[in-house]
Amino acid sequence: MQVRLTPEELGAGLGERATLVQFSTSFCQPCRATRRTLAEVAAMVEGVAHVEVDAEANLALVRRLAVERMPTVLVLDAGGWVVRRAAGQPRRVDVIAALGDAL
């Protein structure tokens, strides 16, 4: 199933080349580490944005995307199309590799 997300749905602009979307909750411990990892990768790669979505405040989007575990990370291409998806705390090297599908 191909899914496209818009800036309006995310509450933030898309990256020029790719966007790392993180679904989190306030009580999720691995989400904090994931936030740091994704922010570091976005800062390293030009044109990549990191957007964090509060799952509790965006239940309609969580349901539409069938997000079941926190954190869930989506990699979007420049047009907002989901090209990769992973649940759980990612390693920096895996995030960088996943970006390859979007760039």
Short mmCIF file of C-alpha atoms in Angstrom, two decimals:
data_model
loop_
_atom_site.label_atom_id
_atom_site.label_comp_id
_atom_site.label_asym_id
_atom_site.label_seq_id
_atom_site.Cartn_x
_atom_site.Cartn_y
_atom_site.Cartn_z
CA MET A 1 0.00 0.00 0.00
CA GLN A 2 1.50 3.32 -1.05
CA VAL A 3 1.00 6.11 1.47
CA ARG A 4 1.68 9.81 1.03
CA LEU A 5 1.78 12.24 3.94
CA THR A 6 1.30 15.98 3.62
CA PRO A 7 2.79 18.80 5.70
CA GLU A 8 -0.73 19.50 6.99
CA GLU A 9 -1.07 15.95 8.34
CA LEU A 10 2.36 16.09 9.95
CA GLY A 11 2.04 19.61 11.31
CA ALA A 12 5.43 20.48 9.82
CA GLY A 13 7.09 20.96 6.46
CA LEU A 14 8.71 18.16 4.50
CA GLY A 15 12.43 18.03 3.92
CA GLU A 16 13.70 19.13 0.54
CA ARG A 17 15.13 15.66 -0.14
CA ALA A 18 13.59 13.41 2.54
CA THR A 19 11.77 13.47 5.88
CA LEU A 20 12.24 11.28 8.95
CA VAL A 21 8.87 10.99 10.71
CA GLN A 22 8.87 9.72 14.29
CA PHE A 23 5.69 8.68 16.10
CA SER A 24 6.18 9.01 19.86
CA THR A 25 4.38 9.30 23.16
CA SER A 26 5.43 11.32 26.19
CA PHE A 27 6.05 8.23 28.34
CA CYS A 28 8.11 6.31 25.76
CA GLN A 29 11.73 5.96 26.92
CA PRO A 30 13.15 4.67 23.57
CA CYS A 31 11.48 7.65 21.86
CA ARG A 32 13.93 10.03 23.53
CA ALA A 33 16.95 8.20 22.15
CA THR A 34 15.25 7.90 18.76
CA ARG A 35 14.62 11.67 18.74
CA ARG A 36 18.36 12.30 19.27
CA THR A 37 19.39 9.79 16.60
CA LEU A 38 17.01 11.15 13.96
CA ALA A 39 17.91 14.76 14.74
CA GLU A 40 21.62 13.92 14.37
CA VAL A 41 21.08 12.20 11.01
CA ALA A 42 18.88 15.05 9.75
CA ALA A 43 21.61 17.53 10.72
CA MET A 44 24.24 15.44 8.90
CA VAL A 45 22.38 15.03 5.60
CA GLU A 46 21.47 18.19 3.70
CA GLY A 47 17.80 18.50 2.75
CA VAL A 48 16.57 15.98 5.34
CA ALA A 49 14.03 17.03 7.98
CA HIS A 50 13.04 15.32 11.22
CA VAL A 51 9.40 15.57 12.29
CA GLU A 52 8.12 14.14 15.56
CA VAL A 53 4.40 13.33 15.77
CA ASP A 54 2.68 12.98 19.14
CA ALA A 55 0.78 9.73 18.68
CA GLU A 56 -1.69 10.51 21.47
CA ALA A 57 -2.65 13.84 19.90
CA ASN A 58 -2.90 12.44 16.35
CA LEU A 59 -4.93 9.25 16.75
CA ALA A 60 -6.57 9.51 13.32
CA LEU A 61 -3.17 9.51 11.62
CA VAL A 62 -1.92 6.71 13.90
CA ARG A 63 -4.92 4.59 12.91
CA ARG A 64 -4.62 5.39 9.20
CA LEU A 65 -0.98 4.30 9.23
CA ALA A 66 -1.58 1.34 11.60
CA VAL A 67 1.10 2.53 14.01
CA GLU A 68 1.10 -0.02 16.82
CA ARG A 69 4.46 0.45 18.55
CA MET A 70 6.47 3.41 19.82
CA PRO A 71 8.62 4.69 18.42
CA THR A 72 7.66 4.07 14.81
CA VAL A 73 9.82 5.77 12.19
CA LEU A 74 8.79 6.48 8.60
CA VAL A 75 11.17 7.61 5.88
CA LEU A 76 9.48 9.84 3.31
CA ASP A 77 10.86 10.85 -0.05
CA ALA A 78 10.75 14.47 -1.24
CA GLY A 79 7.12 14.08 -2.33
CA GLY A 80 5.97 12.75 1.04
CA TRP A 81 5.69 9.10 -0.03
CA VAL A 82 6.57 6.51 2.61
CA VAL A 83 9.55 4.51 1.33
CA ARG A 84 10.63 2.77 4.57
CA ARG A 85 9.07 2.01 7.93
CA ALA A 86 10.46 0.59 11.17
CA ALA A 87 9.26 0.12 14.74
CA GLY A 88 11.50 0.36 17.77
CA GLN A 89 14.64 2.33 18.48
CA PRO A 90 16.79 2.53 15.31
CA ARG A 91 20.56 2.59 15.08
CA ARG A 92 22.10 5.59 13.33
CA VAL A 93 23.65 3.39 10.63
CA ASP A 94 20.22 1.87 9.85
CA VAL A 95 18.61 5.31 9.54
CA ILE A 96 21.34 6.43 7.15
CA ALA A 97 20.90 3.26 5.08
CA ALA A 98 17.11 3.73 5.00
CA LEU A 99 17.56 7.27 3.71
CA GLY A 100 19.21 5.76 0.65
CA ASP A 101 15.77 4.59 -0.49
CA ALA A 102 14.41 8.12 -0.34
CA LEU A 103 17.29 10.11 -1.84
#
